[in-house]
Short mmCIF file of C-alpha atoms in Angstrom, two decimals:
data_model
loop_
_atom_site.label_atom_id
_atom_site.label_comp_id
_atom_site.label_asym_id
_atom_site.label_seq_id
_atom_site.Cartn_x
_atom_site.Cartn_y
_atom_site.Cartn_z
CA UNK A 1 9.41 62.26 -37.90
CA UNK A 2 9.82 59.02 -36.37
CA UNK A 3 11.80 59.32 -32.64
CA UNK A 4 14.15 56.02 -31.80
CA UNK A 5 15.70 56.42 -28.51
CA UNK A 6 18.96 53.77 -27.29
CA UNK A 7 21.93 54.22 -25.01
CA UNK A 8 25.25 55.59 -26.53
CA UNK A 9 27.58 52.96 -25.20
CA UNK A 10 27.80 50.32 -23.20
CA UNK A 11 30.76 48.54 -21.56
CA UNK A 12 30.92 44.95 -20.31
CA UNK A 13 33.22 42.15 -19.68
CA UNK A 14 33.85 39.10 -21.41
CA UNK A 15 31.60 36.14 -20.62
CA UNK A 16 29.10 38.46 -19.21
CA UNK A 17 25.41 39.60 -20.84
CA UNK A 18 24.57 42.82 -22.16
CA UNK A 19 20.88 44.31 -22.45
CA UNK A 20 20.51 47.02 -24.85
CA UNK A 21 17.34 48.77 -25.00
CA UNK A 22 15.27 50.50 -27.55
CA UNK A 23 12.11 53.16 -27.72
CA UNK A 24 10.22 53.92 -30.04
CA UNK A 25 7.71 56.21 -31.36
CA UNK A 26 6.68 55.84 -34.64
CA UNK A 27 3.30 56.16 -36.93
CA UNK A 28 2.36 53.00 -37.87
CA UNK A 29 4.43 49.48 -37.32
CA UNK A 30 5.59 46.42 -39.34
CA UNK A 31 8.38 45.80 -37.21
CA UNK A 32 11.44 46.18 -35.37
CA UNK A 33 14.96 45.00 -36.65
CA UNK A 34 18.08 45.02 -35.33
CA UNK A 35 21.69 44.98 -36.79
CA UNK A 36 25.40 45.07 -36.02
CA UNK A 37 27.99 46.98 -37.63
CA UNK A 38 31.33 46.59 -37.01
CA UNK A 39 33.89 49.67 -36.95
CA UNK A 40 34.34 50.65 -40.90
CA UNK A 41 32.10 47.63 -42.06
CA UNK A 42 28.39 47.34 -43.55
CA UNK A 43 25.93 46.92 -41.23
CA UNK A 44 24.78 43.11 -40.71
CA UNK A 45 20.85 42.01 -39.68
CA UNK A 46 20.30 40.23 -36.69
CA UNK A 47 16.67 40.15 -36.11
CA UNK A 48 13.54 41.27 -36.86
CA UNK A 49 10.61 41.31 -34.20
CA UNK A 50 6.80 42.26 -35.16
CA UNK A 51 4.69 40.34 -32.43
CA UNK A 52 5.14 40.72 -28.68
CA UNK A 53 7.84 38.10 -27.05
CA UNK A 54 10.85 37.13 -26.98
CA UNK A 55 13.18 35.69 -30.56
CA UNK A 56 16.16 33.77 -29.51
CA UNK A 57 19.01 33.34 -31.92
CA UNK A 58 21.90 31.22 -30.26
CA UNK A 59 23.92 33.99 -27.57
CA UNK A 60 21.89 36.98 -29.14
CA UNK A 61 17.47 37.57 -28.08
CA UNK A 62 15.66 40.27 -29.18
CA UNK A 63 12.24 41.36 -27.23
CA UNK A 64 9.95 43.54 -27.98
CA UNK A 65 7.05 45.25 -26.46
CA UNK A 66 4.30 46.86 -29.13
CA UNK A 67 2.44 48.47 -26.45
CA UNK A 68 5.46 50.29 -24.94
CA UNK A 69 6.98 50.93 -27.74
CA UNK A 70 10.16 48.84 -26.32
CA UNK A 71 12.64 46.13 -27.45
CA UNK A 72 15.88 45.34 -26.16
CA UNK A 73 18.53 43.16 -27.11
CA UNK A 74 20.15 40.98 -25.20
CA UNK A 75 23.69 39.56 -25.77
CA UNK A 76 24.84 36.45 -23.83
CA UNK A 77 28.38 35.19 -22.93
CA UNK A 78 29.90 37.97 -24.39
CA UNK A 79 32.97 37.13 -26.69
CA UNK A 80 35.52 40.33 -27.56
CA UNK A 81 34.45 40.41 -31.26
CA UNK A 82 30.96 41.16 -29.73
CA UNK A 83 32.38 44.58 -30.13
CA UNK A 84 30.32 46.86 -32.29
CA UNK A 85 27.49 49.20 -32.55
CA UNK A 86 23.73 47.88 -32.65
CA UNK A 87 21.12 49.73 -34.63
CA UNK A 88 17.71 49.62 -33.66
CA UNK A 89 15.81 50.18 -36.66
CA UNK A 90 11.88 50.59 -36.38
CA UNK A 91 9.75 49.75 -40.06
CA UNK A 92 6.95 52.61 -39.97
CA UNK A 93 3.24 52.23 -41.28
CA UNK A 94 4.83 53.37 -44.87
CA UNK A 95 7.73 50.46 -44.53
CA UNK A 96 10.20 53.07 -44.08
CA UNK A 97 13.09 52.30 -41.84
CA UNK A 98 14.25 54.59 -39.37
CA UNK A 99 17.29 54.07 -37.33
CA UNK A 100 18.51 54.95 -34.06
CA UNK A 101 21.95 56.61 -33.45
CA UNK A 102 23.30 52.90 -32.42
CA UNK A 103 24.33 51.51 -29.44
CA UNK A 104 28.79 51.35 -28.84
CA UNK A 105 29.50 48.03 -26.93
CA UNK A 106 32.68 47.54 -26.09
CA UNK A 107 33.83 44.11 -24.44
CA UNK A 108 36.60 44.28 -21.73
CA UNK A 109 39.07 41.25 -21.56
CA UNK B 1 30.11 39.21 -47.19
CA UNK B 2 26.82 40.38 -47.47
CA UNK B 3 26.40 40.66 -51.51
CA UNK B 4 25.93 44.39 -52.30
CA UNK B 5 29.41 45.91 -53.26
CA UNK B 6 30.30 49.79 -52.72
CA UNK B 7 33.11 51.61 -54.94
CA UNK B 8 35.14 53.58 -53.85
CA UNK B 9 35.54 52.41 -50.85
CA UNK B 10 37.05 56.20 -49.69
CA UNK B 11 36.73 59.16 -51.63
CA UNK B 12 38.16 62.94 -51.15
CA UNK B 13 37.02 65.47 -52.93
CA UNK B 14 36.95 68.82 -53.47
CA UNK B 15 33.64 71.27 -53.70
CA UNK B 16 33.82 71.93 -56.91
CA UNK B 17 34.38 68.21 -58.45
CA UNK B 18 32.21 66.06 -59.84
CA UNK B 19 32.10 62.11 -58.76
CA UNK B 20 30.05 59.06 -58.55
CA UNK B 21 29.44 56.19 -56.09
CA UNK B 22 28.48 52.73 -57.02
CA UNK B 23 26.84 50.32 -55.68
CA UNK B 24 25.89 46.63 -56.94
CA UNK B 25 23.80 43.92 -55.22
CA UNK B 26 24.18 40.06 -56.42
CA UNK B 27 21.10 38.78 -54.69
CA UNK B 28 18.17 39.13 -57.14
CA UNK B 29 16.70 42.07 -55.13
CA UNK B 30 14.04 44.30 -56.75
CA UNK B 31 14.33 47.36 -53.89
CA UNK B 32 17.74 49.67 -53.61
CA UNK B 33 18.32 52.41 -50.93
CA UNK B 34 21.13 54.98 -50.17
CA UNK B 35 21.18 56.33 -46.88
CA UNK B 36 24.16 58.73 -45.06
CA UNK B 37 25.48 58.10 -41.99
CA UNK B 38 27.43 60.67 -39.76
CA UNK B 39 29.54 59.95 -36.90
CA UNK B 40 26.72 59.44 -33.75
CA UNK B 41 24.09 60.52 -35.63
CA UNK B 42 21.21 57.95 -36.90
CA UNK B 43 21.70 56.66 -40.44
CA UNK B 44 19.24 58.60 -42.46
CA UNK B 45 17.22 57.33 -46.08
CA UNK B 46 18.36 59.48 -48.90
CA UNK B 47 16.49 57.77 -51.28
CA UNK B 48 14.57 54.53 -52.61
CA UNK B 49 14.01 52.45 -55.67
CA UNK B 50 11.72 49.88 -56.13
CA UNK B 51 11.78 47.84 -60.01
CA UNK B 52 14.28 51.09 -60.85
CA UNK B 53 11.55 52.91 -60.17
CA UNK B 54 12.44 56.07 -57.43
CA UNK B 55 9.79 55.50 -55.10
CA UNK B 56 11.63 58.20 -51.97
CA UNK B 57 13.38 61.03 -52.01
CA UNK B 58 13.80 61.90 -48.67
CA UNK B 59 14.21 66.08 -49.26
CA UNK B 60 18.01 65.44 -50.53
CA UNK B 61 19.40 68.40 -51.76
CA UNK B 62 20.14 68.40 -55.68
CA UNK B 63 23.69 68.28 -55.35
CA UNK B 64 22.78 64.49 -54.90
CA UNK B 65 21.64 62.81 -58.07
CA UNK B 66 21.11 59.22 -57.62
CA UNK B 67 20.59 57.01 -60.96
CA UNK B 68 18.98 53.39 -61.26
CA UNK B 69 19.65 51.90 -64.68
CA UNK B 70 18.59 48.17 -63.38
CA UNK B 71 17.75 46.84 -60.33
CA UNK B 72 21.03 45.38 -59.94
CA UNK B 73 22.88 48.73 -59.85
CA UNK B 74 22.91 52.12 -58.09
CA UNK B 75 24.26 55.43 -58.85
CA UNK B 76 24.74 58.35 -56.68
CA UNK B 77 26.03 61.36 -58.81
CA UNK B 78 27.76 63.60 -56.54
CA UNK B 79 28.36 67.40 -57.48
CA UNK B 80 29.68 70.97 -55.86
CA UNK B 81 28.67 69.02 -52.15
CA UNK B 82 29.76 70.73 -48.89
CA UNK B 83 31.93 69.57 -46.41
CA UNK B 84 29.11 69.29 -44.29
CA UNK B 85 28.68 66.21 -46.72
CA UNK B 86 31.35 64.24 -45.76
CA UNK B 87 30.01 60.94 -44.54
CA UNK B 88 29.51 57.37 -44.51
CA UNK B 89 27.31 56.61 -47.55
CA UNK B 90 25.50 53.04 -47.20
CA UNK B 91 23.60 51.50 -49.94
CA UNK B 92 21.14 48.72 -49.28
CA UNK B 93 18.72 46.26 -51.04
CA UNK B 94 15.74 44.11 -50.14
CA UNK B 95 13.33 41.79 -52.15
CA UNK B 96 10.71 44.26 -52.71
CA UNK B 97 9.71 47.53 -51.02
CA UNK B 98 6.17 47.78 -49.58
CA UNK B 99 6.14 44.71 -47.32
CA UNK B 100 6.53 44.51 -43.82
CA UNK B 101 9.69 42.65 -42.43
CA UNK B 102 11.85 43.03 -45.83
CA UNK B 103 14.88 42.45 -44.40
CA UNK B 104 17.59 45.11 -46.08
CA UNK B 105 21.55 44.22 -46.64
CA UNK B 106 24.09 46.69 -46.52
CA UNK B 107 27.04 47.45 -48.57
CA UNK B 108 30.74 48.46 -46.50
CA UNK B 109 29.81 52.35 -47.56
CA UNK B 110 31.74 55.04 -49.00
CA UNK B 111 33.65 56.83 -46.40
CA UNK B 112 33.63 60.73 -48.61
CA UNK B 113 35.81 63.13 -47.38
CA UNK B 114 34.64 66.66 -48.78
CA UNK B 115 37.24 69.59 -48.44
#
């Protein structure tokens, strides 16, 4: 199966910037999203990388790496409802989706 | 609001009942997906239809019987499940299935509570 590796948690403060990153090893490629869920909520897309470089999207920039098999994304001036889990989610050769086991960020005051 | 709608929202049940989750997306998308997500584990594709077509089944036991009577509405038949069961259960749609970068949107789950 498909193996999607990210950090379990992450804490940071408010106003700061938070990297989390993502490997991958999958067969086949057609891209890497990312989205947030919030505690008891659906899960909400916030981008979608397929060529090398870096997608900015106001506070939130997603980069990925094909070669690696890397991405990370990186949240700027952190606001408390920042709070959430991000799912790296890798589109395989057959367009299946497979997700990692999400990311916890949780934003001090 | 992301325009697919789950019911129930929570749902406790015992092993030997017999229930159904529902799921409807109002965006004109031809692709529906259930997947099950347990607490720190990755969310994991239960199954796929494309045009109401079932196009994956990702080796879900039969005690799972998902249904597809348009492509605005999904099913998932649930009968004599485990407690092992008890999850989040997401459904999802996209466009189409079978082209890179189809962005998928999510439904608030079913949080099912098996005893």
């Amino acid at each position: 199966g498909q193996n999607i590796d990210q950090p379990t948690e992450m804490t940071a403060t408010e106003g700061a910037i938070v990297q989390i990153n993502c490997t991958y090893q999958t067969s086949g490629f057609n891209g890497l999203f990312w989205y947030q869920q919030h505690a008891g909520e659906a899960p909400t897309f916030l981008s979608y990388n397929v060529l090398d470089g870096l997608e900015e999207k106001g506070r939130f920039s997603s980069f990925l790496s094909r070669s690696k098999g890397y991405s990370y994304l990186l949240l700027k001036e952190l606001q408390m409802k920042d709070s959430a889990s991000y799912l790296c989610a890798v589109e395989d050769g057959d367009y299946k989706l497979s997700f990692g086991a999400g990311t916890t960020v949780t934003v001090r005051a | 609001e992301t325009g697919v709608t789950q019911t129930p929202r929570h749902l406790v049940m015992g092993m030997t009942n017999k229930k159904s989750l529902k799921c409807e997306q109002h965006l004109g998308h031809n692709a529906m997906y259930w997947y099950k997500q347990s607490a720190k584990k990755p969310l994991e594709l239960m199954f796929v239809y494309n045009f109401k077509e079932q196009t994956e089944n990702n080796s879900v036991p039969s005690r799972f019987s998902p249904e597809c009577p348009n492509s605005s509405h999904l099913f998932l038949h649930l009968h004599t499940l485990q407690p092992e069961d008890s999850a989040l259960y997401l459904c999802a749609s996209s466009q189409d299935k079978g082209r890179g970068g189809e962005t998928q949107y999510f439904g608030p789950g079913t949080r099912l509570l098996v005893l």
